[in-house]
Amino acid sequence: MAGFTQPEILLLLKLVLAHCLSDFALQPTAWVENRARRKFRSRKLYYHIGITGVVTFLLSQSWQLALWITVTHLLIDLWKAYQKCTTLYFLIDQLLHFLMLGVGWLYYVNGHLAPDVVLNNYRFMVYLTGFFIATFPLSIVIKVLTAKWGTGNKRRPKPMKDTAEDNSLEGPKVPAVPEDSRWNELKEAGRWIGIIERVLIISFVLLDQYEAIGFLVAAKTIIRFKETDQRKSEYFLFGTLLSISLSIFLALVMKMALGLE
């Protein structure tokens, strides 16, 4: 990595390892559940923070970094304790931890944050811009381009039966999940699958592993064609081909930009 020495990169790797050890390997599930219930009153929260500080110090041999990571980790985990237990908040929590880790590391190795060391790195900015475009911006583009077919797949909710007709049925009535709700959940899952798919395809193109793209496309196409609704199958197939085409195009542009360095 341009601009940093091997010992500095080694320190960064140690900080990442310290985070992974303390936040995953050394934090029992019971501690996480206790924190979610008791919030700031949870003793397990402070046990976890103490372990985080000790592990960070042992690996980095820097009390300044250990103190910074400990304090920011505590604040982030306190915030997380008051949020819902969802994938989104988990990802935000981890992103904040790694962001604070990076800020502390940059300040430690440079004596100041020096964001220009990263932001003026040509290859880093090509990768960052390309992979970011492949996530949410392309998701929005694909959503707009497939909206005509997507809305056509929504089924109108069936009218409710009259209560007099239901009196002949025995047993409690279990409310059915609305079709629109199931469709929205399916589209949300498809959006994240598409993001992962595009990141993988761009990575394969940059590594010149085009065969892997073929296996990925074949596997997804086979799964999609199990769908009995022909219109929905065509909608998914169109979205998949569009996502793949845009990913390959974006990856080729990135390779061209990297070749100009």
mmCIF file of C-alpha atoms in Angstrom:
data_model
loop_
_atom_site.group_PDB
_atom_site.id
_atom_site.type_symbol
_atom_site.label_atom_id
_atom_site.label_comp_id
_atom_site.label_asym_id
_atom_site.label_seq_id
_atom_site.Cartn_x
_atom_site.Cartn_y
_atom_site.Cartn_z
ATOM 1 C CA MET A 1 0.000 0.000 0.000
ATOM 2 C CA ALA A 2 1.555 3.244 -1.195
ATOM 3 C CA GLY A 3 2.387 5.790 1.485
ATOM 4 C CA PHE A 4 2.677 3.343 4.401
ATOM 5 C CA THR A 5 5.575 1.241 5.647
ATOM 6 C CA GLN A 6 5.412 -2.472 6.391
ATOM 7 C CA PRO A 7 5.428 -1.941 10.205
ATOM 8 C CA GLU A 8 2.511 0.500 9.859
ATOM 9 C CA ILE A 9 0.494 -1.984 7.790
ATOM 10 C CA LEU A 10 1.390 -4.681 10.328
ATOM 11 C CA LEU A 11 0.000 -2.481 13.103
ATOM 12 C CA LEU A 12 -3.247 -2.055 11.171
ATOM 13 C CA LEU A 13 -3.550 -5.827 10.752
ATOM 14 C CA LYS A 14 -2.986 -6.271 14.493
ATOM 15 C CA LEU A 15 -5.784 -3.806 15.248
ATOM 16 C CA VAL A 16 -8.147 -5.635 12.887
ATOM 17 C CA LEU A 17 -7.221 -8.952 14.518
ATOM 18 C CA ALA A 18 -7.771 -7.466 17.982
ATOM 19 C CA HIS A 19 -11.243 -6.305 16.961
ATOM 20 C CA CYS A 20 -12.189 -9.679 15.477
ATOM 21 C CA LEU A 21 -10.942 -11.523 18.561
ATOM 22 C CA SER A 22 -12.683 -9.292 21.098
ATOM 23 C CA ASP A 23 -15.928 -8.699 19.201
ATOM 24 C CA PHE A 24 -16.508 -12.236 17.924
ATOM 25 C CA ALA A 25 -14.287 -14.946 19.416
ATOM 26 C CA LEU A 26 -14.173 -13.597 22.994
ATOM 27 C CA GLN A 27 -17.745 -12.288 23.270
ATOM 28 C CA PRO A 28 -20.287 -15.016 24.158
ATOM 29 C CA THR A 29 -23.793 -14.765 22.730
ATOM 30 C CA ALA A 30 -25.156 -14.554 26.286
ATOM 31 C CA TRP A 31 -23.226 -11.307 26.781
ATOM 32 C CA VAL A 32 -24.770 -9.792 23.663
ATOM 33 C CA GLU A 33 -28.268 -10.818 24.788
ATOM 34 C CA ASN A 34 -27.650 -9.424 28.272
ATOM 35 C CA ARG A 35 -26.516 -6.101 26.790
ATOM 36 C CA ALA A 36 -29.641 -5.940 24.617
ATOM 37 C CA ARG A 37 -31.854 -6.451 27.686
ATOM 38 C CA ARG A 38 -30.083 -4.365 30.327
ATOM 39 C CA LYS A 39 -28.575 -1.663 28.099
ATOM 40 C CA PHE A 40 -26.001 0.482 29.950
ATOM 41 C CA ARG A 41 -26.653 -1.437 33.202
ATOM 42 C CA SER A 42 -25.284 -4.666 31.701
ATOM 43 C CA ARG A 43 -22.113 -5.847 33.451
ATOM 44 C CA LYS A 44 -21.363 -8.065 30.464
ATOM 45 C CA LEU A 45 -21.054 -4.941 28.320
ATOM 46 C CA TYR A 46 -18.229 -3.627 30.496
ATOM 47 C CA TYR A 47 -16.569 -7.059 30.643
ATOM 48 C CA HIS A 48 -16.544 -7.008 26.844
ATOM 49 C CA ILE A 49 -15.140 -3.477 26.722
ATOM 50 C CA GLY A 50 -12.401 -4.429 29.190
ATOM 51 C CA ILE A 51 -11.420 -7.435 27.075
ATOM 52 C CA THR A 52 -11.383 -5.213 23.988
ATOM 53 C CA GLY A 53 -8.956 -2.798 25.616
ATOM 54 C CA VAL A 54 -6.649 -5.530 26.939
ATOM 55 C CA VAL A 55 -6.509 -7.437 23.633
ATOM 56 C CA THR A 56 -5.882 -4.221 21.693
ATOM 57 C CA PHE A 57 -3.040 -3.234 24.020
ATOM 58 C CA LEU A 58 -1.423 -6.695 23.959
ATOM 59 C CA LEU A 59 -1.358 -6.772 20.161
ATOM 60 C CA SER A 60 -0.559 -3.114 19.436
ATOM 61 C CA GLN A 61 1.670 -2.380 22.466
ATOM 62 C CA SER A 62 0.227 1.146 22.433
ATOM 63 C CA TRP A 63 -1.790 2.447 25.360
ATOM 64 C CA GLN A 64 -2.935 5.430 23.273
ATOM 65 C CA LEU A 65 -4.483 3.182 20.624
ATOM 66 C CA ALA A 66 -5.906 0.852 23.275
ATOM 67 C CA LEU A 67 -7.538 3.798 25.069
ATOM 68 C CA TRP A 68 -8.983 5.208 21.829
ATOM 69 C CA ILE A 69 -10.384 1.839 20.722
ATOM 70 C CA THR A 70 -11.795 1.128 24.195
ATOM 71 C CA VAL A 71 -13.632 4.451 24.535
ATOM 72 C CA THR A 72 -15.034 4.493 20.995
ATOM 73 C CA HIS A 73 -16.001 0.809 21.244
ATOM 74 C CA LEU A 74 -17.941 1.541 24.433
ATOM 75 C CA LEU A 75 -19.823 4.461 22.877
ATOM 76 C CA ILE A 76 -20.695 2.490 19.742
ATOM 77 C CA ASP A 77 -21.851 -0.568 21.710
ATOM 78 C CA LEU A 78 -23.962 1.610 24.012
ATOM 79 C CA TRP A 79 -25.651 3.100 20.945
ATOM 80 C CA LYS A 80 -26.115 -0.383 19.458
ATOM 81 C CA ALA A 81 -27.765 -1.638 22.671
ATOM 82 C CA TYR A 82 -30.689 0.734 22.106
ATOM 83 C CA GLN A 83 -31.251 -0.261 18.473
ATOM 84 C CA LYS A 84 -33.207 -3.145 17.013
ATOM 85 C CA CYS A 85 -31.382 -6.413 16.441
ATOM 86 C CA THR A 86 -31.323 -6.295 12.641
ATOM 87 C CA THR A 87 -28.763 -6.956 9.927
ATOM 88 C CA LEU A 88 -28.673 -3.252 9.050
ATOM 89 C CA TYR A 89 -27.745 -2.147 12.571
ATOM 90 C CA PHE A 90 -25.173 -4.947 12.838
ATOM 91 C CA LEU A 91 -23.484 -3.725 9.651
ATOM 92 C CA ILE A 92 -23.597 -0.098 10.828
ATOM 93 C CA ASP A 93 -22.116 -1.167 14.176
ATOM 94 C CA GLN A 94 -19.210 -2.976 12.505
ATOM 95 C CA LEU A 95 -18.668 -0.146 10.025
ATOM 96 C CA LEU A 96 -18.381 2.357 12.879
ATOM 97 C CA HIS A 97 -15.932 0.113 14.744
ATOM 98 C CA PHE A 98 -13.665 -0.231 11.706
ATOM 99 C CA LEU A 99 -13.977 3.483 10.945
ATOM 100 C CA MET A 100 -12.831 4.409 14.459
ATOM 101 C CA LEU A 101 -10.077 1.806 14.190
ATOM 102 C CA GLY A 102 -8.874 3.380 10.947
ATOM 103 C CA VAL A 103 -9.028 6.902 12.351
ATOM 104 C CA GLY A 104 -6.987 5.910 15.408
ATOM 105 C CA TRP A 105 -4.436 4.070 13.276
ATOM 106 C CA LEU A 106 -4.007 6.982 10.830
ATOM 107 C CA TYR A 107 -3.548 9.455 13.660
ATOM 108 C CA TYR A 108 -1.055 7.158 15.409
ATOM 109 C CA VAL A 109 1.189 6.507 12.392
ATOM 110 C CA ASN A 110 1.103 10.071 11.023
ATOM 111 C CA GLY A 111 0.732 12.195 14.134
ATOM 112 C CA HIS A 112 -2.445 13.558 12.504
ATOM 113 C CA LEU A 113 -5.325 12.098 10.492
ATOM 114 C CA ALA A 114 -3.723 12.838 7.102
ATOM 115 C CA PRO A 115 -6.776 11.835 4.996
ATOM 116 C CA ASP A 116 -4.885 12.888 1.864
ATOM 117 C CA VAL A 117 -2.659 9.800 2.233
ATOM 118 C CA VAL A 118 -5.694 7.654 1.435
ATOM 119 C CA LEU A 119 -7.827 9.987 -0.679
ATOM 120 C CA ASN A 120 -4.910 10.858 -2.981
ATOM 121 C CA ASN A 121 -4.054 7.195 -3.537
ATOM 122 C CA TYR A 122 -5.042 6.652 -7.192
ATOM 123 C CA ARG A 123 -5.629 2.888 -7.064
ATOM 124 C CA PHE A 124 -7.538 3.096 -3.793
ATOM 125 C CA MET A 125 -9.913 5.717 -5.199
ATOM 126 C CA VAL A 126 -10.516 3.670 -8.364
ATOM 127 C CA TYR A 127 -11.429 0.626 -6.276
ATOM 128 C CA LEU A 128 -13.502 2.626 -3.788
ATOM 129 C CA THR A 129 -15.470 4.484 -6.470
ATOM 130 C CA GLY A 130 -16.034 1.413 -8.641
ATOM 131 C CA PHE A 131 -17.191 -0.894 -5.877
ATOM 132 C CA PHE A 132 -19.406 1.808 -4.360
ATOM 133 C CA ILE A 133 -21.127 2.417 -7.709
ATOM 134 C CA ALA A 134 -21.741 -1.341 -7.911
ATOM 135 C CA THR A 135 -23.743 -1.292 -4.673
ATOM 136 C CA PHE A 136 -26.605 1.138 -4.113
ATOM 137 C CA PRO A 137 -26.275 3.406 -7.197
ATOM 138 C CA LEU A 138 -26.575 0.446 -9.586
ATOM 139 C CA SER A 139 -29.371 -0.999 -7.431
ATOM 140 C CA ILE A 140 -31.371 2.174 -8.029
ATOM 141 C CA VAL A 141 -30.592 2.146 -11.765
ATOM 142 C CA ILE A 142 -31.713 -1.479 -12.086
ATOM 143 C CA LYS A 143 -34.827 -0.799 -10.013
ATOM 144 C CA VAL A 144 -35.819 2.057 -12.330
ATOM 145 C CA LEU A 145 -35.144 0.057 -15.496
ATOM 146 C CA THR A 146 -37.101 -2.987 -14.264
ATOM 147 C CA ALA A 147 -39.947 -1.076 -12.591
ATOM 148 C CA LYS A 148 -42.319 -1.687 -15.512
ATOM 149 C CA TRP A 149 -42.095 -5.464 -15.099
ATOM 150 C CA GLY A 150 -41.794 -5.447 -11.319
ATOM 151 C CA THR A 151 -45.045 -3.602 -10.703
ATOM 152 C CA GLY A 152 -46.796 -5.919 -13.094
ATOM 153 C CA ASN A 153 -45.965 -8.866 -10.866
ATOM 154 C CA LYS A 154 -47.846 -7.504 -7.895
ATOM 155 C CA ARG A 155 -51.108 -9.302 -7.374
ATOM 156 C CA ARG A 156 -54.135 -7.520 -6.103
ATOM 157 C CA PRO A 157 -55.077 -8.638 -2.603
ATOM 158 C CA LYS A 158 -58.030 -10.981 -2.515
ATOM 159 C CA PRO A 159 -61.225 -9.517 -1.020
ATOM 160 C CA MET A 160 -62.036 -10.654 2.508
ATOM 161 C CA LYS A 161 -64.773 -13.216 2.911
ATOM 162 C CA ASP A 162 -67.989 -12.316 4.662
ATOM 163 C CA THR A 163 -68.043 -13.345 8.316
ATOM 164 C CA ALA A 164 -71.221 -15.351 7.759
ATOM 165 C CA GLU A 165 -69.392 -17.572 5.299
ATOM 166 C CA ASP A 166 -66.566 -18.126 7.782
ATOM 167 C CA ASN A 167 -68.915 -19.399 10.503
ATOM 168 C CA SER A 168 -68.997 -22.783 8.829
ATOM 169 C CA LEU A 169 -65.243 -23.196 9.235
ATOM 170 C CA GLU A 170 -63.879 -24.761 12.402
ATOM 171 C CA GLY A 171 -60.842 -23.686 14.352
ATOM 172 C CA PRO A 172 -59.135 -20.310 14.770
ATOM 173 C CA LYS A 173 -58.506 -18.182 11.733
ATOM 174 C CA VAL A 174 -54.831 -17.600 10.975
ATOM 175 C CA PRO A 175 -54.309 -14.315 9.100
ATOM 176 C CA ALA A 176 -52.470 -14.793 5.839
ATOM 177 C CA VAL A 177 -49.400 -12.751 5.022
ATOM 178 C CA PRO A 178 -50.371 -10.074 2.457
ATOM 179 C CA GLU A 179 -49.073 -10.744 -1.042
ATOM 180 C CA ASP A 180 -47.634 -7.218 -1.272
ATOM 181 C CA SER A 181 -45.654 -7.790 1.935
ATOM 182 C CA ARG A 182 -44.168 -11.037 0.625
ATOM 183 C CA TRP A 183 -43.306 -9.370 -2.686
ATOM 184 C CA ASN A 184 -41.574 -6.439 -0.957
ATOM 185 C CA GLU A 185 -39.533 -8.824 1.219
ATOM 186 C CA LEU A 186 -38.549 -10.779 -1.897
ATOM 187 C CA LYS A 187 -37.417 -7.621 -3.673
ATOM 188 C CA GLU A 188 -35.405 -6.473 -0.629
ATOM 189 C CA ALA A 189 -33.602 -9.822 -0.483
ATOM 190 C CA GLY A 190 -33.040 -9.644 -4.234
ATOM 191 C CA ARG A 191 -31.470 -6.202 -3.866
ATOM 192 C CA TRP A 192 -28.828 -7.477 -1.434
ATOM 193 C CA ILE A 193 -28.224 -10.589 -3.538
ATOM 194 C CA GLY A 194 -27.681 -8.299 -6.517
ATOM 195 C CA ILE A 195 -25.157 -6.173 -4.606
ATOM 196 C CA ILE A 196 -23.149 -9.242 -3.585
ATOM 197 C CA GLU A 197 -23.385 -10.577 -7.137
ATOM 198 C CA ARG A 198 -22.034 -7.352 -8.654
ATOM 199 C CA VAL A 199 -19.162 -7.131 -6.164
ATOM 200 C CA LEU A 200 -18.196 -10.720 -6.985
ATOM 201 C CA ILE A 201 -18.401 -10.175 -10.746
ATOM 202 C CA ILE A 202 -16.253 -7.029 -10.605
ATOM 203 C CA SER A 203 -13.710 -8.872 -8.452
ATOM 204 C CA PHE A 204 -13.639 -11.774 -10.926
ATOM 205 C CA VAL A 205 -13.098 -9.433 -13.883
ATOM 206 C CA LEU A 206 -10.301 -7.551 -12.108
ATOM 207 C CA LEU A 207 -8.656 -10.907 -11.337
ATOM 208 C CA ASP A 208 -9.243 -12.154 -14.920
ATOM 209 C CA GLN A 209 -11.311 -15.063 -13.583
ATOM 210 C CA TYR A 210 -14.033 -14.985 -16.235
ATOM 211 C CA GLU A 211 -14.847 -18.695 -15.788
ATOM 212 C CA ALA A 212 -16.101 -17.956 -12.272
ATOM 213 C CA ILE A 213 -18.603 -15.475 -13.722
ATOM 214 C CA GLY A 214 -19.977 -18.242 -15.934
ATOM 215 C CA PHE A 215 -20.510 -20.550 -12.961
ATOM 216 C CA LEU A 216 -22.181 -17.739 -10.994
ATOM 217 C CA VAL A 217 -24.561 -16.870 -13.839
ATOM 218 C CA ALA A 218 -25.396 -20.528 -14.513
ATOM 219 C CA ALA A 219 -26.158 -21.263 -10.860
ATOM 220 C CA LYS A 220 -28.389 -18.229 -10.444
ATOM 221 C CA THR A 221 -30.225 -18.855 -13.729
ATOM 222 C CA ILE A 222 -31.016 -22.457 -12.764
ATOM 223 C CA ILE A 223 -32.401 -21.321 -9.410
ATOM 224 C CA ARG A 224 -34.491 -18.575 -10.993
ATOM 225 C CA PHE A 225 -36.030 -20.868 -13.595
ATOM 226 C CA LYS A 226 -37.549 -22.991 -10.824
ATOM 227 C CA GLU A 227 -40.065 -20.168 -10.463
ATOM 228 C CA THR A 228 -43.428 -21.340 -11.845
ATOM 229 C CA ASP A 229 -44.697 -17.838 -12.623
ATOM 230 C CA GLN A 230 -43.391 -17.158 -16.146
ATOM 231 C CA ARG A 231 -43.783 -13.387 -15.889
ATOM 232 C CA LYS A 232 -41.893 -13.311 -12.605
ATOM 233 C CA SER A 233 -39.176 -15.568 -14.073
ATOM 234 C CA GLU A 234 -38.717 -13.174 -16.985
ATOM 235 C CA TYR A 235 -38.570 -10.231 -14.561
ATOM 236 C CA PHE A 236 -35.825 -11.877 -12.501
ATOM 237 C CA LEU A 237 -33.911 -12.986 -15.601
ATOM 238 C CA PHE A 238 -33.995 -9.492 -17.095
ATOM 239 C CA GLY A 239 -32.807 -7.968 -13.815
ATOM 240 C CA THR A 240 -30.023 -10.543 -13.516
ATOM 241 C CA LEU A 241 -28.738 -10.026 -17.059
ATOM 242 C CA LEU A 242 -28.901 -6.253 -16.615
ATOM 243 C CA SER A 243 -26.984 -6.461 -13.327
ATOM 244 C CA ILE A 244 -24.320 -8.721 -14.846
ATOM 245 C CA SER A 245 -23.901 -6.541 -17.939
ATOM 246 C CA LEU A 246 -23.523 -3.346 -15.907
ATOM 247 C CA SER A 247 -21.071 -5.061 -13.539
ATOM 248 C CA ILE A 248 -18.843 -6.280 -16.367
ATOM 249 C CA PHE A 249 -18.929 -2.855 -18.031
ATOM 250 C CA LEU A 250 -18.026 -1.126 -14.749
ATOM 251 C CA ALA A 251 -15.202 -3.612 -14.100
ATOM 252 C CA LEU A 252 -13.753 -3.025 -17.576
ATOM 253 C CA VAL A 253 -13.844 0.737 -16.986
ATOM 254 C CA MET A 254 -12.015 0.190 -13.679
ATOM 255 C CA LYS A 255 -9.365 -1.954 -15.401
ATOM 256 C CA MET A 256 -8.921 0.761 -18.019
ATOM 257 C CA ALA A 257 -8.535 3.404 -15.300
ATOM 258 C CA LEU A 258 -6.028 1.261 -13.409
ATOM 259 C CA GLY A 259 -4.047 0.832 -16.618
ATOM 260 C CA LEU A 260 -3.668 4.614 -16.893
ATOM 261 C CA GLU A 261 -1.748 4.808 -13.611
#
